[in-house]
Amino acid sequence: MPRNFPIKASMFSWMRQILRTFILLWWLGAASHACADEPPPLIKVMPLGDSLTAGYPLQPERSYRLKLLTDLLAAGKKIDYVGAGHDPSDPPNYLAHQGMVGATVDKITGDAAWNTYNPAIILLMAGTNDFRLTDVGSGLGALGLVSLASALDTLIKKINKDYQDRGEKVEIFVSSIPPIGYPREGTGTTATHTLLNYLKSEGLSFAIVGGQSGAVDQAKFTSAVIAFIARRKLSPNPGSIFKAADADGDAVLTAAEYEVALRLLGEFILNKYINDYNNNIRTLAMQHNNTHFVDAGAQLTLADFTDGTHPATQQGYDKLAPAWFASLQAFFASNTHYWINGNGFWEEGNNWSETPDGPGGTVQPTGGSVYLLQHDDIDRTVIRDSEAAPAQLLDLRIDATGTGTMTLRVQADLEAMLTVVGMAGKGQLDQTDGTMITPTLLLGAEAGSSGTYVLDGADTTLRSEVEDIGFNGSGNFTQENGSNDVLRRLTLGYSAGGFGSYTLNQGILSSNEEWVGMDGTGVFIQNGGTHRIEAKAPSTSGFEGTLSIGAHSGYTLARGALSANFIYNNGTFDYTGGTLQAQFVNNGVLRLRGIRQIKGDLFLPLNGQIQLPDAFASGPPTRLEVEAGAELEGELYVTLAPGVTLRPGDSTEIIRAGGGISPVPGVLRLPPLPGKLILRGELVEQNHALRITVGEVNCGDVAQVRLRLGQRGPRVNGDANNDGVVDVRDLAMIARKLPAGAACSF
């Protein structure tokens, strides 16, 4: 008889769970269900997708299938691959598959091969061709539509409906897709070559950016890229792209090198949308209890490809297998467990049921899916201590949709492929001991939800590949101590509605790539500890070792140590204490307090601002010391210390750079002084220091304002009254400060 298919966790019926338990026991060949004289039935598994599932263009075509089969057999799990595709060198079809070269998601949906082969498990990886075949000539919106993963949503729903109509059950493991790049020769697919043409048509051609000089320096390249992304939700790092393209290291790009830079920018843009797509896949998987997210695509990088899309070696394809294996192994290990009591200990079986709100008495979970759900007014705390059995979970979800709370207190080792704290409601995970390993951690998954993670204890460790703090909802991570090791990416405020905050008070946070505010809003407060963003593994964005701060987000460094290969600030960076080591690109606001140091280079583009308060303070004044070079094209905004009295000849340094300062700041915004006094800035010590000095207004100061009459903008030298235009009123303000009887000849 047909049954309604499960969508949300709370909609699981006890009949479905019993059926799932029966199927799992049957698959695993339990003795009580197998005939004594017959081997247990093999689990029918369909690898479903496109050329990446097939293994194109290698011969024989094996993709990840042979390694996955071998790993499962070694773990005691026997499967039977099914599908229309197989290699002639594989007569028994041990490596059968349903990977169709060039297939889009819609093509896979229309083919509906699962109805022919009726697999119990589907391994789905699809969407690469939807991106490859997208024409970007008219804008990036086409990529945005693909990234919504609506076609994949339709595919998953069709699979579920087809099985529902037959009264049968299927488990879907859906994977992220790998990045896409430019081939080593040519411009590649429709997406890559139309994207290149689009960038050139939007003011990024070599002829426009380079002008008559025949070369492009970093300042020109950065300004052009910033002008392009100003209208789009993109945050590339022009500095790192420029340096990667500058093959001869002469600090300028030739036409050929500039083409490489545009391709790198194009790869960043394309893979930003692929990253959005993969995160939407993760969201889809959370909406179906029979669908499980696998992050296999992230195991490949552009270095694995020669054609921009497919692994060039079997070793490359084999990188996909461990992610599939880990998810399948966790799935086979156990059934779904629901917490049904109030406060209690993980190891006590009476706290667990195989159905929501069902009878307790099952064993403690050591695998499968675990749901810590609350929908009433009771505050619940689940304690997992050293008495609990080792556990390797497929996924762990903590969610309170009632007025009470749901908290998991981890005091012993725990592994989960996916951990969601705050799915539709709110949840909290407090880790005070042991090691928590979770490839994917989400805090605040859906809009309106909130998730909190507290990491404490000197020997406590959290290891992950991806941490999204504030995915679509609100997430808060507080690190009091211990170690948080992120292999790939940490994001605060992932989507447009997401808000994420991270407070580091003590301990070590180490990541490969960080975004404080990607499309959402992020806030990072460092009150101590050690924070390292270091190149651990190649990333699809090319941002390994980079901290990126979004336009509406901020980072506060009050104490502790912060280091990165690059820091790219589009928002607000408050630097009031601690130490900072990075190549710092400030396209937002850098606010300083006291004598602060940057161990690296500083680049201040035209749109950037550095705020230096407390000039001429009796105590330590505000001064920025840059270990290497400082390129200053934006605005320096100086304010005086409260109550300070100045006299002609008083001077103070505001910036010092060991590698020199170049050029003179685009805008040096100095405060007006009383009477006939004025502040002037000048580069001294062979351009290694920028000093401001108190003097008396003279004809040269008036002449400088006259030269700028008519200039407009929010940051213009000579705009004495800060009204956005240099006009006669500014000229009059300066002229009135001239000494009595002064006669200026202009």
Short mmCIF file of C-alpha atoms in Angstrom, two decimals, residues 112-340:
data_model
loop_
_atom_site.label_atom_id
_atom_site.label_comp_id
_atom_site.label_asym_id
_atom_site.label_seq_id
_atom_site.Cartn_x
_atom_site.Cartn_y
_atom_site.Cartn_z
CA ALA A 112 14.59 8.05 -14.17
CA ALA A 113 16.88 5.01 -14.30
CA TRP A 114 16.13 4.12 -10.67
CA ASN A 115 12.74 2.84 -11.81
CA THR A 116 14.49 0.28 -14.03
CA TYR A 117 17.07 -0.97 -11.53
CA ASN A 118 15.26 -0.29 -8.23
CA PRO A 119 18.36 0.33 -6.07
CA ALA A 120 18.08 0.47 -2.30
CA ILE A 121 20.75 3.19 -2.15
CA ILE A 122 21.44 5.99 -4.66
CA LEU A 123 24.78 7.81 -4.70
CA LEU A 124 23.91 11.10 -6.42
CA MET A 125 26.39 13.68 -7.71
CA ALA A 126 24.94 16.06 -10.31
CA GLY A 127 24.97 19.69 -11.38
CA THR A 128 28.41 20.14 -12.95
CA ASN A 129 27.00 20.30 -16.48
CA ASP A 130 24.30 22.76 -15.42
CA PHE A 131 27.15 25.15 -14.61
CA ARG A 132 29.35 24.19 -17.57
CA LEU A 133 26.56 24.89 -20.09
CA THR A 134 25.48 28.24 -18.59
CA ASP A 135 25.91 31.28 -20.86
CA VAL A 136 27.22 34.13 -18.70
CA GLY A 137 27.38 36.60 -21.57
CA SER A 138 24.50 38.70 -20.26
CA GLY A 139 25.46 38.63 -16.59
CA LEU A 140 26.08 36.55 -13.50
CA GLY A 141 22.38 36.06 -12.78
CA ALA A 142 22.36 32.86 -14.84
CA LEU A 143 24.91 31.31 -12.47
CA GLY A 144 22.82 32.46 -9.53
CA LEU A 145 19.80 30.58 -10.84
CA VAL A 146 21.77 27.34 -11.16
CA SER A 147 23.21 27.79 -7.66
CA LEU A 148 19.69 27.62 -6.16
CA ALA A 149 19.75 23.84 -6.86
CA SER A 150 16.03 23.87 -7.70
CA ALA A 151 16.56 21.26 -10.44
CA LEU A 152 18.24 18.96 -7.92
CA ASP A 153 15.37 19.52 -5.50
CA THR A 154 12.98 18.38 -8.25
CA LEU A 155 15.12 15.30 -8.91
CA ILE A 156 15.17 14.23 -5.25
CA LYS A 157 11.42 14.75 -4.93
CA LYS A 158 10.80 12.66 -8.05
CA ILE A 159 12.93 9.80 -6.76
CA ASN A 160 11.04 9.86 -3.48
CA LYS A 161 7.63 10.00 -5.17
CA ASP A 162 8.46 7.12 -7.52
CA TYR A 163 9.44 4.93 -4.58
CA GLN A 164 6.46 6.12 -2.55
CA ASP A 165 4.10 5.15 -5.36
CA ARG A 166 5.53 1.62 -5.23
CA GLY A 167 5.37 1.50 -1.44
CA GLU A 168 9.14 1.09 -1.26
CA LYS A 169 12.06 2.73 0.50
CA VAL A 170 15.27 4.29 -0.82
CA GLU A 171 18.20 6.04 0.82
CA ILE A 172 19.75 8.91 -1.15
CA PHE A 173 23.30 10.07 -0.54
CA VAL A 174 23.74 13.36 -2.40
CA SER A 175 27.18 14.88 -2.85
CA SER A 176 28.62 18.30 -3.43
CA ILE A 177 30.15 18.83 -6.86
CA PRO A 178 33.83 19.66 -7.47
CA PRO A 179 35.09 23.07 -8.57
CA ILE A 180 35.35 24.06 -12.23
CA GLY A 181 38.29 25.85 -13.79
CA TYR A 182 39.80 26.83 -17.10
CA PRO A 183 41.51 24.08 -19.10
CA ARG A 184 45.24 24.26 -19.63
CA GLU A 185 44.55 25.03 -23.28
CA GLY A 186 41.66 27.04 -24.73
CA THR A 187 38.85 28.78 -22.86
CA GLY A 188 36.86 25.67 -22.05
CA THR A 189 33.12 25.33 -21.60
CA THR A 190 30.30 27.72 -22.38
CA ALA A 191 30.43 29.05 -18.83
CA THR A 192 34.16 29.69 -18.67
CA HIS A 193 34.63 31.36 -22.04
CA THR A 194 31.45 33.49 -21.84
CA LEU A 195 32.45 34.53 -18.32
CA LEU A 196 35.83 35.67 -19.62
CA ASN A 197 34.14 37.72 -22.34
CA TYR A 198 31.69 39.15 -19.81
CA LEU A 199 34.48 40.35 -17.52
CA LYS A 200 36.18 42.09 -20.42
CA SER A 201 32.93 43.75 -21.48
CA GLU A 202 32.43 45.09 -17.94
CA GLY A 203 35.54 47.28 -17.96
CA LEU A 204 38.13 44.63 -17.12
CA SER A 205 39.80 44.28 -20.51
CA PHE A 206 43.56 44.75 -20.70
CA ALA A 207 43.15 47.71 -23.05
CA ILE A 208 40.93 49.57 -20.59
CA VAL A 209 42.75 48.75 -17.36
CA GLY A 210 46.25 49.05 -18.78
CA GLY A 211 45.52 52.05 -20.96
CA GLN A 212 48.44 53.27 -23.03
CA SER A 213 51.06 51.96 -20.62
CA GLY A 214 50.91 48.43 -22.01
CA ALA A 215 51.08 46.97 -18.49
CA VAL A 216 48.91 46.76 -15.37
CA ASP A 217 50.30 47.32 -11.89
CA GLN A 218 48.64 46.04 -8.72
CA ALA A 219 46.98 49.36 -7.91
CA LYS A 220 45.28 49.53 -11.32
CA PHE A 221 44.24 45.89 -11.15
CA THR A 222 42.86 46.23 -7.63
CA SER A 223 40.93 49.38 -8.46
CA ALA A 224 39.40 47.78 -11.57
CA VAL A 225 38.37 44.63 -9.70
CA ILE A 226 36.91 46.62 -6.80
CA ALA A 227 34.91 48.76 -9.23
CA PHE A 228 33.54 45.57 -10.82
CA ILE A 229 32.57 43.83 -7.57
CA ALA A 230 31.11 46.97 -5.96
CA ARG A 231 27.70 46.15 -7.48
CA ARG A 232 27.89 42.43 -6.78
CA LYS A 233 28.08 40.16 -3.75
CA LEU A 234 31.62 39.04 -4.44
CA SER A 235 34.75 39.30 -2.31
CA PRO A 236 37.80 38.20 -4.29
CA ASN A 237 41.29 39.11 -3.14
CA PRO A 238 42.79 41.17 -5.99
CA GLY A 239 46.20 41.18 -4.32
CA SER A 240 46.53 37.40 -4.22
CA ILE A 241 45.16 37.07 -7.78
CA PHE A 242 47.64 39.67 -9.02
CA LYS A 243 50.61 37.95 -7.40
CA ALA A 244 49.55 34.53 -8.70
CA ALA A 245 49.38 35.90 -12.25
CA ASP A 246 52.64 37.89 -12.05
CA ALA A 247 54.80 35.04 -13.33
CA ASP A 248 58.04 37.01 -13.54
CA GLY A 249 57.51 38.84 -10.24
CA ASP A 250 58.16 42.30 -11.70
CA ALA A 251 55.03 43.82 -10.05
CA VAL A 252 53.30 44.53 -13.38
CA LEU A 253 51.16 42.32 -15.60
CA THR A 254 51.80 41.93 -19.30
CA ALA A 255 48.88 41.19 -21.61
CA ALA A 256 49.48 37.44 -21.25
CA GLU A 257 49.78 37.65 -17.46
CA TYR A 258 46.69 39.82 -17.30
CA GLU A 259 44.74 37.13 -19.17
CA VAL A 260 45.83 34.67 -16.48
CA ALA A 261 44.63 37.10 -13.80
CA LEU A 262 41.21 37.39 -15.46
CA ARG A 263 40.93 33.60 -15.59
CA LEU A 264 41.76 33.38 -11.90
CA LEU A 265 39.10 35.99 -11.18
CA GLY A 266 36.66 34.05 -13.37
CA GLU A 267 37.42 30.83 -11.50
CA PHE A 268 36.80 32.58 -8.20
CA ILE A 269 33.42 33.88 -9.41
CA LEU A 270 32.30 30.58 -10.93
CA ASN A 271 33.30 28.56 -7.88
CA LYS A 272 31.66 31.05 -5.54
CA TYR A 273 28.36 30.09 -7.19
CA ILE A 274 29.30 26.40 -7.08
CA ASN A 275 29.96 26.83 -3.36
CA ASP A 276 26.47 28.34 -3.00
CA TYR A 277 25.08 25.36 -4.92
CA ASN A 278 26.84 22.90 -2.62
CA ASN A 279 25.50 24.62 0.46
CA ASN A 280 22.00 24.50 -1.00
CA ILE A 281 22.52 20.76 -1.53
CA ARG A 282 23.31 20.50 2.17
CA THR A 283 20.07 22.33 2.95
CA LEU A 284 18.07 20.01 0.66
CA ALA A 285 19.51 16.96 2.40
CA MET A 286 18.37 18.28 5.77
CA GLN A 287 14.78 18.50 4.49
CA HIS A 288 14.46 14.75 3.84
CA ASN A 289 15.12 12.08 6.42
CA ASN A 290 16.14 9.58 3.76
CA THR A 291 18.64 11.98 2.15
CA HIS A 292 22.19 12.43 3.42
CA PHE A 293 24.75 15.04 2.42
CA VAL A 294 28.20 13.84 1.34
CA ASP A 295 30.96 16.37 0.75
CA ALA A 296 32.84 14.32 -1.84
CA GLY A 297 33.19 17.11 -4.40
CA ALA A 298 35.25 19.21 -2.00
CA GLN A 299 37.97 16.56 -1.98
CA LEU A 300 39.01 17.60 -5.50
CA THR A 301 40.80 20.82 -6.44
CA LEU A 302 41.58 22.48 -9.75
CA ALA A 303 45.07 20.98 -9.52
CA ASP A 304 43.49 17.54 -10.13
CA PHE A 305 42.19 18.62 -13.56
CA THR A 306 43.72 19.34 -16.95
CA ASP A 307 40.44 20.03 -18.76
CA GLY A 308 39.02 22.14 -15.93
CA THR A 309 36.36 19.61 -14.92
CA HIS A 310 37.52 15.98 -14.73
CA PRO A 311 40.31 14.34 -12.71
CA ALA A 312 43.23 13.62 -15.00
CA THR A 313 44.26 10.46 -13.13
CA GLN A 314 42.62 7.55 -11.36
CA GLN A 315 44.25 8.76 -8.16
CA GLY A 316 42.22 11.94 -8.57
CA TYR A 317 38.95 10.04 -8.90
CA ASP A 318 39.89 7.87 -5.92
CA LYS A 319 39.87 11.01 -3.75
CA LEU A 320 36.07 10.96 -3.98
CA ALA A 321 35.71 7.50 -2.42
CA PRO A 322 36.53 8.17 1.28
CA ALA A 323 33.70 10.69 1.69
CA TRP A 324 31.17 8.21 0.24
CA PHE A 325 32.62 5.43 2.39
CA ALA A 326 32.46 7.40 5.64
CA SER A 327 28.80 8.32 5.09
CA LEU A 328 27.78 4.78 4.13
CA GLN A 329 29.67 3.26 7.04
CA ALA A 330 28.00 5.61 9.51
CA PHE A 331 24.61 4.86 7.95
CA PHE A 332 25.06 1.10 8.16
CA ALA A 333 26.17 1.30 11.79
CA SER A 334 22.79 1.94 13.38
CA ASN A 335 19.23 3.22 13.15
CA THR A 336 17.84 6.61 14.02
CA HIS A 337 17.69 7.52 17.73
CA TYR A 338 15.46 10.15 19.35
CA TRP A 339 15.97 11.60 22.83
CA ILE A 340 12.65 11.30 24.69
#
